[in-house]
Amino acid sequence: MRVLGIDPGSRRTGWAIVERQANRFVVVASGVILTDPDDPMPTRLRVIHEGLRDVVLAHGPCAAALEEIFAHKSAASALVLGQARGVAMLAVAALPLSTYNASSIKKTVTGNGAADKAQVGRMVTVLCGESPRVADEADAIAIAITHHNHALVPAARSTKRPRGRDMWTEIARRAGAIP
Amino acid sequence: MRVLGIDPGSRRTGWAIVERQANRFVVVASGVILTDPDDPMPTRLRVIHEGLRDVVLAHGPCAAALEEIFAHKSAASALVLGQARGVAMLAVAALPLSTYNASSIKKTVTGNGAADKAQVGRMVTVLCGESPRVADEADAIAIAITHHNHALVPAARSTKRPRGRDMWTEIARRAGAIP
């Protein structure tokens, strides 16, 4: 199963297509959509929307995941973030969308709900054997991994059959989600 | 010149196509796009985006106008408003977009920057000879009227030639914007 993790922002939108294969995660593709702060906002929103739409068309994820935002430093920046988030949600409107709060994402990836950005980046490297170039990309990968964890999809449904019993299948079995 | 005024919201998005004819404003079409709070947010954002895109295709406005948001009661509601605003901006990304702050809109329509919603609704009825059904629609009409005022477009450019010298042309002439 391919999951699209998105970390939207008006200036930088991180995205990652993550696949679970056996007991590891494979980053199929990832990147950052950059917008020019000198461009008018509708143009920047179009860049984000079209960029994410292209990712969906190119990689065919079957689910999308975003960070859930509860608190924000200011209403003004929340409004601007909301605009980027709105067009990101629109770009994936055809897919089931799940949201996870920041501490749940950090806990899934690092085991610590209060981990800092650097820790998340390091653990993403460990889990995927790949070093994300920028923090926005690492965050998008972490969000996709969190969805893989929470979705508890039986391994047989993933696009490649795992060679052994993987950790998430084991978690799902213990939770009684699969026999 | 046809202007599309938009008052976006995650639940109700008011819109109005307003044309200036001589010294009066004509509401060519207006309405409210409603979304179902029980639907997932991406579905609701798609309803707003497609609704506004249909309005643009049906009525061919040559400019769009939105209220500029500076302050908001809370960061959480600003984020949700931002999402609706983002897809609204995306729907009109092909048009020049202007934003006006609330007091400027109120002052243009009622002469008083601190006017309440009811006053705005009454003055919209006076200026357009038409009574908007709901506040969101009245706000969208007021935003479009504000753009007509600020854009100071010479009357000759409007789709119908005015029969006399209109008030906005007079304002433009006095401001030195047109000879």
Short mmCIF file of C-alpha atoms in Angstrom, two decimals, chain A residues 41-42 45-46 49 69-70 72 74-76 78-79 81-83 85-87 89-90 93-94 97, chain B residues 41-42 45-46 49 69-70 72 74-76 78-79 81-83 85-87 89-90 93-94 97:
data_model
loop_
_atom_site.label_atom_id
_atom_site.label_comp_id
_atom_site.label_asym_id
_atom_site.label_seq_id
_atom_site.Cartn_x
_atom_site.Cartn_y
_atom_site.Cartn_z
CA MET A 41 -1.14 33.95 -3.14
CA PRO A 42 -3.53 32.38 -5.73
CA LEU A 45 -1.73 27.96 -4.06
CA ARG A 46 -2.01 26.77 -7.64
CA HIS A 49 -2.30 22.12 -5.76
CA ILE A 69 -3.24 21.04 13.67
CA PHE A 70 -4.72 21.93 17.07
CA HIS A 72 -0.87 27.51 16.28
CA SER A 74 -1.01 33.05 15.80
CA ALA A 75 -4.36 33.34 14.05
CA ALA A 76 -2.71 35.21 11.15
CA ALA A 78 -2.91 29.79 10.97
CA LEU A 79 -4.97 31.47 8.22
CA LEU A 81 -1.23 27.75 6.71
CA GLY A 82 -4.94 26.90 6.33
CA GLN A 83 -4.91 28.20 2.76
CA ARG A 85 -3.65 23.02 3.73
CA GLY A 86 -6.97 23.61 1.94
CA VAL A 87 -5.53 23.25 -1.56
CA MET A 89 -6.66 18.55 0.87
CA LEU A 90 -8.39 19.41 -2.40
CA ALA A 93 -9.92 14.76 -2.27
CA ALA A 94 -10.31 11.51 -4.25
CA LEU A 97 -7.52 11.18 4.14
CA MET B 41 -13.29 18.28 4.93
CA PRO B 42 -11.74 17.42 1.51
CA LEU B 45 -13.50 21.94 0.06
CA ARG B 46 -14.22 20.31 -3.29
CA HIS B 49 -13.93 24.93 -5.24
CA ILE B 69 -8.44 38.91 7.17
CA PHE B 70 -6.11 40.45 9.75
CA HIS B 72 -9.46 36.27 13.94
CA SER B 74 -8.93 31.92 17.39
CA ALA B 75 -6.08 30.18 15.58
CA ALA B 76 -8.19 27.00 15.27
CA ALA B 78 -8.57 30.78 11.37
CA LEU B 79 -7.08 27.49 10.14
CA LEU B 81 -11.42 29.51 7.45
CA GLY B 82 -8.01 29.49 5.72
CA GLN B 83 -8.78 26.11 4.15
CA ARG B 85 -10.27 30.63 1.58
CA GLY B 86 -7.42 28.67 -0.05
CA VAL B 87 -9.69 26.68 -2.36
CA MET B 89 -8.48 31.62 -4.18
CA LEU B 90 -7.52 28.59 -6.25
CA ALA B 93 -6.46 31.91 -9.72
CA ALA B 94 -6.88 32.85 -13.41
CA LEU B 97 -7.59 39.11 -7.18
#
